[in-house]
PDB file of C-alpha atoms in Angstrom:
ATOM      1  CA  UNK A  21     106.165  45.300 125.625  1.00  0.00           C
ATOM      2  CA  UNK A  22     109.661  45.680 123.831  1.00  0.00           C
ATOM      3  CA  UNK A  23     109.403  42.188 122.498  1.00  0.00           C
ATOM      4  CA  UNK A  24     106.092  43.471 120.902  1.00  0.00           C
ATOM      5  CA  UNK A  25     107.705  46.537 119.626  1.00  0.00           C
ATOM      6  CA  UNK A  26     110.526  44.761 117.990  1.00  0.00           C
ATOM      7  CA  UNK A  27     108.241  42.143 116.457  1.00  0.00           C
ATOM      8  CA  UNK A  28     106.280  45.442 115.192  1.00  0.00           C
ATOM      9  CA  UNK A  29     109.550  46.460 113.823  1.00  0.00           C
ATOM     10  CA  UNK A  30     110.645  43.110 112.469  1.00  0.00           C
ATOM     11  CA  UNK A  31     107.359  42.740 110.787  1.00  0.00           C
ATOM     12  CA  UNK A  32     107.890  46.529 109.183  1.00  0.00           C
ATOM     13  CA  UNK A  33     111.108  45.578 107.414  1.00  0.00           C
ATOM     14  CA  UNK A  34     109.343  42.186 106.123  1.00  0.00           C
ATOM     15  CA  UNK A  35     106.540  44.673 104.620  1.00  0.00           C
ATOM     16  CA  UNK A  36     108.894  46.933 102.860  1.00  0.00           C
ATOM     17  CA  UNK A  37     110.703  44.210 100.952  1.00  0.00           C
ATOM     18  CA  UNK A  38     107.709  42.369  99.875  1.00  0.00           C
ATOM     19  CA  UNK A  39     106.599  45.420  98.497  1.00  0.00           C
ATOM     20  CA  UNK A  40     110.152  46.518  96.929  1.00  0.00           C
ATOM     21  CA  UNK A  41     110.192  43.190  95.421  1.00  0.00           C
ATOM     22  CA  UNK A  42     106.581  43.131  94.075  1.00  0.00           C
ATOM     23  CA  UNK A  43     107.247  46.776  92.856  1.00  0.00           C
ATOM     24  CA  UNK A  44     109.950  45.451  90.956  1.00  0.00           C
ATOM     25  CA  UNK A  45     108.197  42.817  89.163  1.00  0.00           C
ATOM     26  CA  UNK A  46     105.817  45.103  88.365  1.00  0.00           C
ATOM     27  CA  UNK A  47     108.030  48.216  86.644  1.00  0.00           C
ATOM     28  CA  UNK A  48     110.266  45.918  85.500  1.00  0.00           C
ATOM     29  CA  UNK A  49     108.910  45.479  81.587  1.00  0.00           C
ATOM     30  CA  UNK A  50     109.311  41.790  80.399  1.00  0.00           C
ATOM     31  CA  UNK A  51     110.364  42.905  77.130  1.00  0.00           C
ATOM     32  CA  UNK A  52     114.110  43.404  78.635  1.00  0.00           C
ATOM     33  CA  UNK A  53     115.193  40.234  78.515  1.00  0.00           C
ATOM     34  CA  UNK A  54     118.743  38.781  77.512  1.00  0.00           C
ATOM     35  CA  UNK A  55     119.343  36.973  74.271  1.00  0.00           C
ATOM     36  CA  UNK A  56     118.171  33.622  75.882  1.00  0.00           C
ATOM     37  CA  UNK A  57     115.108  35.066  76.970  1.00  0.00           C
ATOM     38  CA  UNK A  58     115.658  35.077  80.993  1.00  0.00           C
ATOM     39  CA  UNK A  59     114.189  38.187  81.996  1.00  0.00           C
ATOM     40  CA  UNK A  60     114.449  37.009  86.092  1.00  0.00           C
ATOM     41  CA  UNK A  61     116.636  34.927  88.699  1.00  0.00           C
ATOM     42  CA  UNK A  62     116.085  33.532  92.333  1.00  0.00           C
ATOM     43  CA  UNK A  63     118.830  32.077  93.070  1.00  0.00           C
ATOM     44  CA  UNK A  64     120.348  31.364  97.454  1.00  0.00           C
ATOM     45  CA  UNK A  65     123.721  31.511  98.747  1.00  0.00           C
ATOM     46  CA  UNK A  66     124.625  27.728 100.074  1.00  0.00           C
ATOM     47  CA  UNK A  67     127.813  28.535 102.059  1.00  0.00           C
ATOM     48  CA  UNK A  68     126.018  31.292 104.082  1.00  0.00           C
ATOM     49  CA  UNK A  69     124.297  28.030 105.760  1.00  0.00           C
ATOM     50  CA  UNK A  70     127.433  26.943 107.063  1.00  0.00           C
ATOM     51  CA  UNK A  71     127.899  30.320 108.813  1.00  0.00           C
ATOM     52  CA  UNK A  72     124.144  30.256 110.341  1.00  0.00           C
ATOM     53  CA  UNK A  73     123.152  32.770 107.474  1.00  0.00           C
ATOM     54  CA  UNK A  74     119.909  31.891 105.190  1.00  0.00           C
ATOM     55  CA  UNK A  75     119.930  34.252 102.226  1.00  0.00           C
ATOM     56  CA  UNK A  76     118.321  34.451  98.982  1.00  0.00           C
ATOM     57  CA  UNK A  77     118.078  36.596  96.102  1.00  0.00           C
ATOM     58  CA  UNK A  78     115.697  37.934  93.232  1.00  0.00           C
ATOM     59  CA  UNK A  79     116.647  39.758  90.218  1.00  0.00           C
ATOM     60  CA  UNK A  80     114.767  41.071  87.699  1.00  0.00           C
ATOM     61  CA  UNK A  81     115.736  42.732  84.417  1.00  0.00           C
ATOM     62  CA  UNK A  82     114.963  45.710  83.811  1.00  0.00           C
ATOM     63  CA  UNK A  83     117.370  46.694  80.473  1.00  0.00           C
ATOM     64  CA  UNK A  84     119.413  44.629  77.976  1.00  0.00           C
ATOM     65  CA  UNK A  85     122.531  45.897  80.695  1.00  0.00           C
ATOM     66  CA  UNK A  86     120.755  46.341  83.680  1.00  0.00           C
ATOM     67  CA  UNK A  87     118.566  44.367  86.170  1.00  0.00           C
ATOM     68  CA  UNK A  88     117.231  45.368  89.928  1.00  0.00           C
ATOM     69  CA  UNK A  89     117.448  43.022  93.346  1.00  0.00           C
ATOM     70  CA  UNK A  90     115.782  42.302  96.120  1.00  0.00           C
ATOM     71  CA  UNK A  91     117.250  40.012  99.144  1.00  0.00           C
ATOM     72  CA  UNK A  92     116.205  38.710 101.997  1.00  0.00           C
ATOM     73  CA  UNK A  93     118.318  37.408 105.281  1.00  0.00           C
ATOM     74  CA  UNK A  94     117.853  35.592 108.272  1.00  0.00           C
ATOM     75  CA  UNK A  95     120.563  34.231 110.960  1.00  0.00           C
ATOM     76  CA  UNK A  96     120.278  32.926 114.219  1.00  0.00           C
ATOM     77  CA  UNK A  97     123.641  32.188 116.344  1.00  0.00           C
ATOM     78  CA  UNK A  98     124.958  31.470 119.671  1.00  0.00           C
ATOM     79  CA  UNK A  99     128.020  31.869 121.152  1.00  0.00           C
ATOM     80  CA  UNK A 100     129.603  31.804 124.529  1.00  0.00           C
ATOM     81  CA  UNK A 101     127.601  34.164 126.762  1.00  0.00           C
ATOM     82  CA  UNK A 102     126.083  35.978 123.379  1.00  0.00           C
ATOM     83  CA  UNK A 103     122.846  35.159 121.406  1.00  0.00           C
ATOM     84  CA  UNK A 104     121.677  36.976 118.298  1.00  0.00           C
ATOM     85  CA  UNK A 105     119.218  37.027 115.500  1.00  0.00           C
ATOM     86  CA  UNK A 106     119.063  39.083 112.792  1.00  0.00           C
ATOM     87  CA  UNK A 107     116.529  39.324 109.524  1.00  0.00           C
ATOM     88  CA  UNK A 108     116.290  41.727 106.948  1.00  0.00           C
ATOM     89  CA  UNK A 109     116.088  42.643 103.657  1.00  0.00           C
ATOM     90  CA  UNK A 110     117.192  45.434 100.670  1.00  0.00           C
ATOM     91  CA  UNK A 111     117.182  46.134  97.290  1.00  0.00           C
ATOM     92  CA  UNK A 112     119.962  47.029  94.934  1.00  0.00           C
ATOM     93  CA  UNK A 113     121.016  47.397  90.940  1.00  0.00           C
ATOM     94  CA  UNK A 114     123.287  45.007  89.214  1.00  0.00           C
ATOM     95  CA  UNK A 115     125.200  46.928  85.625  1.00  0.00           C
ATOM     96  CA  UNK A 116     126.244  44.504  83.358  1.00  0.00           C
ATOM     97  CA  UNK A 117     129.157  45.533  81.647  1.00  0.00           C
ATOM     98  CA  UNK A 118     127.735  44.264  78.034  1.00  0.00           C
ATOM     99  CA  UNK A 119     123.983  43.625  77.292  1.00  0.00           C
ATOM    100  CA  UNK A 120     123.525  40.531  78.775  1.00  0.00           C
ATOM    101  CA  UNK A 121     122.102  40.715  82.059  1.00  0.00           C
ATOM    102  CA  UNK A 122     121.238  38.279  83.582  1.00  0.00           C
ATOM    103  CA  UNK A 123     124.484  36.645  82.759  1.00  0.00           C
ATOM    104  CA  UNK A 124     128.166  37.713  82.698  1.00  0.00           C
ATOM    105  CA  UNK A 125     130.519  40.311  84.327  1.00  0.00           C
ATOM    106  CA  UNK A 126     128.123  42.903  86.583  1.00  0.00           C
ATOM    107  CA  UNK A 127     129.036  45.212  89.430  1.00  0.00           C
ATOM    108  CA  UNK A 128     126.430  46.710  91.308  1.00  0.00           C
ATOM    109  CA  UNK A 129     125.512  47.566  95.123  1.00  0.00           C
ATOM    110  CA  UNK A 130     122.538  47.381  97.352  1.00  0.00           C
ATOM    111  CA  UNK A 131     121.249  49.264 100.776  1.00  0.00           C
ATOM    112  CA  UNK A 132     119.644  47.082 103.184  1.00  0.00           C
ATOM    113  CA  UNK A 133     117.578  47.208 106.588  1.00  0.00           C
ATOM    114  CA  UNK A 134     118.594  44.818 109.362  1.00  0.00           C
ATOM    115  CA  UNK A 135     116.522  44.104 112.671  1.00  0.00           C
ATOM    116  CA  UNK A 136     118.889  42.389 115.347  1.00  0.00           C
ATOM    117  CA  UNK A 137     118.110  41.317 118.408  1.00  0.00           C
ATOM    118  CA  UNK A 138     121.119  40.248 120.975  1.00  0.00           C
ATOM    119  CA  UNK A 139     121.316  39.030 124.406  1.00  0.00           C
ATOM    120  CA  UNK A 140     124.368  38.444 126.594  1.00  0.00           C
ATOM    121  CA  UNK A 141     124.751  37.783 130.178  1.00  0.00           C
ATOM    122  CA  UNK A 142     121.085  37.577 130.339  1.00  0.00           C
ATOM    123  CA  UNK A 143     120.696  41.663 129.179  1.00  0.00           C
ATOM    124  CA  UNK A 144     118.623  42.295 125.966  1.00  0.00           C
ATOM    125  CA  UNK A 145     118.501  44.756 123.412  1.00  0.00           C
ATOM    126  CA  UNK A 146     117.576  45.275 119.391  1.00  0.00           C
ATOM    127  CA  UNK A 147     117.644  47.110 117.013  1.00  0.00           C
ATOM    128  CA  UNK A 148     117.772  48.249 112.809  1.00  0.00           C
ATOM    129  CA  UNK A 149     120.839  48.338 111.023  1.00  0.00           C
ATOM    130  CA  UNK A 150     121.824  49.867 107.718  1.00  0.00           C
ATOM    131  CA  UNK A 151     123.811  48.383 105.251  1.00  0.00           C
ATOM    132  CA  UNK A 152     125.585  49.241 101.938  1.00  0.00           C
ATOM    133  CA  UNK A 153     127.644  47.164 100.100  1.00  0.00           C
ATOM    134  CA  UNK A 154     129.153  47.525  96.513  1.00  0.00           C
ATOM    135  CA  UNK A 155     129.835  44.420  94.594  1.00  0.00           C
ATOM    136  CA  UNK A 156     131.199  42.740  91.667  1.00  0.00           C
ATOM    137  CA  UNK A 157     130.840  39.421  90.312  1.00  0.00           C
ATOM    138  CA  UNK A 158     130.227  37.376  87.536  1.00  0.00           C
ATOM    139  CA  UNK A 159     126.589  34.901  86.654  1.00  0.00           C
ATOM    140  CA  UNK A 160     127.104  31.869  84.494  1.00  0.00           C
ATOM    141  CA  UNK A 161     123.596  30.176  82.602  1.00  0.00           C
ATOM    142  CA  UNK A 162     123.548  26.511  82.599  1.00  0.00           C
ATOM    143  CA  UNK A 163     120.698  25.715  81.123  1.00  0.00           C
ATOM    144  CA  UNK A 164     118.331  27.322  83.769  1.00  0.00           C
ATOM    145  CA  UNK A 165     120.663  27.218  86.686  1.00  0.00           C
ATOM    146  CA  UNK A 166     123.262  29.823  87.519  1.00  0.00           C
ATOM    147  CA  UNK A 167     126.005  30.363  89.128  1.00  0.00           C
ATOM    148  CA  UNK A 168     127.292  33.346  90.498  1.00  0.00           C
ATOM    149  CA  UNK A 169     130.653  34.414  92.619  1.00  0.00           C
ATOM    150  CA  UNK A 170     130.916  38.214  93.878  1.00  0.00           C
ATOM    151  CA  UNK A 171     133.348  40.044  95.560  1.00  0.00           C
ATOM    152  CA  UNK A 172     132.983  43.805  97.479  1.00  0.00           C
ATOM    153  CA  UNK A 173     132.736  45.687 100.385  1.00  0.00           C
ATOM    154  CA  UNK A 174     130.501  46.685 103.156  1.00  0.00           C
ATOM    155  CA  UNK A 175     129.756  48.947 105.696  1.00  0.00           C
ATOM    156  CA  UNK A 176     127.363  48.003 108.532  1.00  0.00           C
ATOM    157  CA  UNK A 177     125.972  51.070 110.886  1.00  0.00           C
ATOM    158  CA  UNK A 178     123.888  50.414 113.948  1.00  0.00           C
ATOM    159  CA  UNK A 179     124.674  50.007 117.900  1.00  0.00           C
ATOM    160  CA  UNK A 180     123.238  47.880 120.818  1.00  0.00           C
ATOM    161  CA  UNK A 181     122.783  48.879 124.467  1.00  0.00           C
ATOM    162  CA  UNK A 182     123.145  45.935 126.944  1.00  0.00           C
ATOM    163  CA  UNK A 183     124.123  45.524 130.553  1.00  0.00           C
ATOM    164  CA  UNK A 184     123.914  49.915 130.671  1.00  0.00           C
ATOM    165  CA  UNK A 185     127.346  49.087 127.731  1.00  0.00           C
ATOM    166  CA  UNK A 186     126.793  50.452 124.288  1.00  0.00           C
ATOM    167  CA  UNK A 187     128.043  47.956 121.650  1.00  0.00           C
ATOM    168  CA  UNK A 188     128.589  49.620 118.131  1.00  0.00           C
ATOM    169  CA  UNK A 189     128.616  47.315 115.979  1.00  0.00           C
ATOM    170  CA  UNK A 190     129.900  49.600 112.851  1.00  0.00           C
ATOM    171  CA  UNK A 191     132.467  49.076 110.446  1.00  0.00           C
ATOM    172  CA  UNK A 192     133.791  48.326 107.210  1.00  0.00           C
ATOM    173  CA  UNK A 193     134.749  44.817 105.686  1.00  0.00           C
ATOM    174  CA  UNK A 194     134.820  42.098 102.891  1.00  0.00           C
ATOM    175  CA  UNK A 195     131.222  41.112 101.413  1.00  0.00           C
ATOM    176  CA  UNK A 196     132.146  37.757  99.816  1.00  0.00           C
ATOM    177  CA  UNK A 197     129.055  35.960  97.696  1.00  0.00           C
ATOM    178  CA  UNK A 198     128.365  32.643  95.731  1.00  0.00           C
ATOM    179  CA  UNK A 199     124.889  32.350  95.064  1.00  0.00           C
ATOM    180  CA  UNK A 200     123.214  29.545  93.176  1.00  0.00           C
ATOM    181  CA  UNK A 201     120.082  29.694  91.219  1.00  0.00           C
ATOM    182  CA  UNK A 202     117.354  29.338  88.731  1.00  0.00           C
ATOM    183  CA  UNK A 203     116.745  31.847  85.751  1.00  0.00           C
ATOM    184  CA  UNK A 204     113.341  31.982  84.353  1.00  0.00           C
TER     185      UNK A 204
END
């Protein structure tokens, strides 16, 4: 029953971000593009794989200095006594400081939803977490393919029960990016 309810859950928060992210494309006027004509990017962060973290991005612009996100995550780790998994998505705005978005200096910030689901010492337990992060960073065009360092910080809010021991898993610290991608 309360792996049913969390895949209920799970499936929820895959739901809302298909739909944020086909909302977007659809508001989102493909007249604002950027001098080179990009008007969106999909684009993954590589090194998150080396941490157990698969995350990708989609932007779409929606003004000459403006453009709106959607992400999507997905880890699965193990370590010592503890097991976790955790998939999610959220949506955000990226402000270019000049009016070339998709490309150059932009700081921005998102709000995301998180299921986890944790076990240790054989005790179970999940549930949704809310993010916010505010970022910075800076997207180079190559052609098609970008690349894209940020830099910011993030607060996570959400707690676990296992073993009868609540585990808050709250708190404030770095959110460090480098996606790369493909602007179309």
């Amino acid at each position: 029953m309360r792996k049913k309810r969390g895949m209920a859950k799970a499936g929820a928060i895959l739901v809302i971000f298909l739909l944020l992210t086909g909302t977007t494309q659809i508001v989102c006027s493909q007249e604002a593009r950027a001098e080179k004509g990009f008007g969106s990017v999909i684009s993954v962060n590589p090194f998150g794989l080396l941490f157990g973290i698969a995350n990708a991005e989609y932007e779409k612009v929606w003004k000459p200095n403006m453009s709106l996100i959607g992400q999507g995550l997905f880890s699965f780790r193990s370590s010592g006594n503890w097991k976790w998994s955790i998939f999610g998505g959220g949506v955000g705005i990226k402000r270019y400081l000049n009016p070339t978005a998709p490309e150059k200096l932009w700081f921005g910030g998102n709000v995301n939803l998180q299921y986890v689901s944790a076990e240790y010492w054989g005790g179970k337990d999940s549930s949704i977490f809310l993010g916010l992060t505010g970022l910075a960073g800076y997207k180079w065009i190559f052609g098609q393919f970008t690349v894209e360092p940020s830099v910011g910080l993030g607060i996570s809010i959400g707690s676990l029960s296992i073993g009868g021991e609540s585990v808050p898993l709250a708190g404030v610290g770095p959110a460090v990016g480098f996606n790369l991608g493909y602007a179309f």
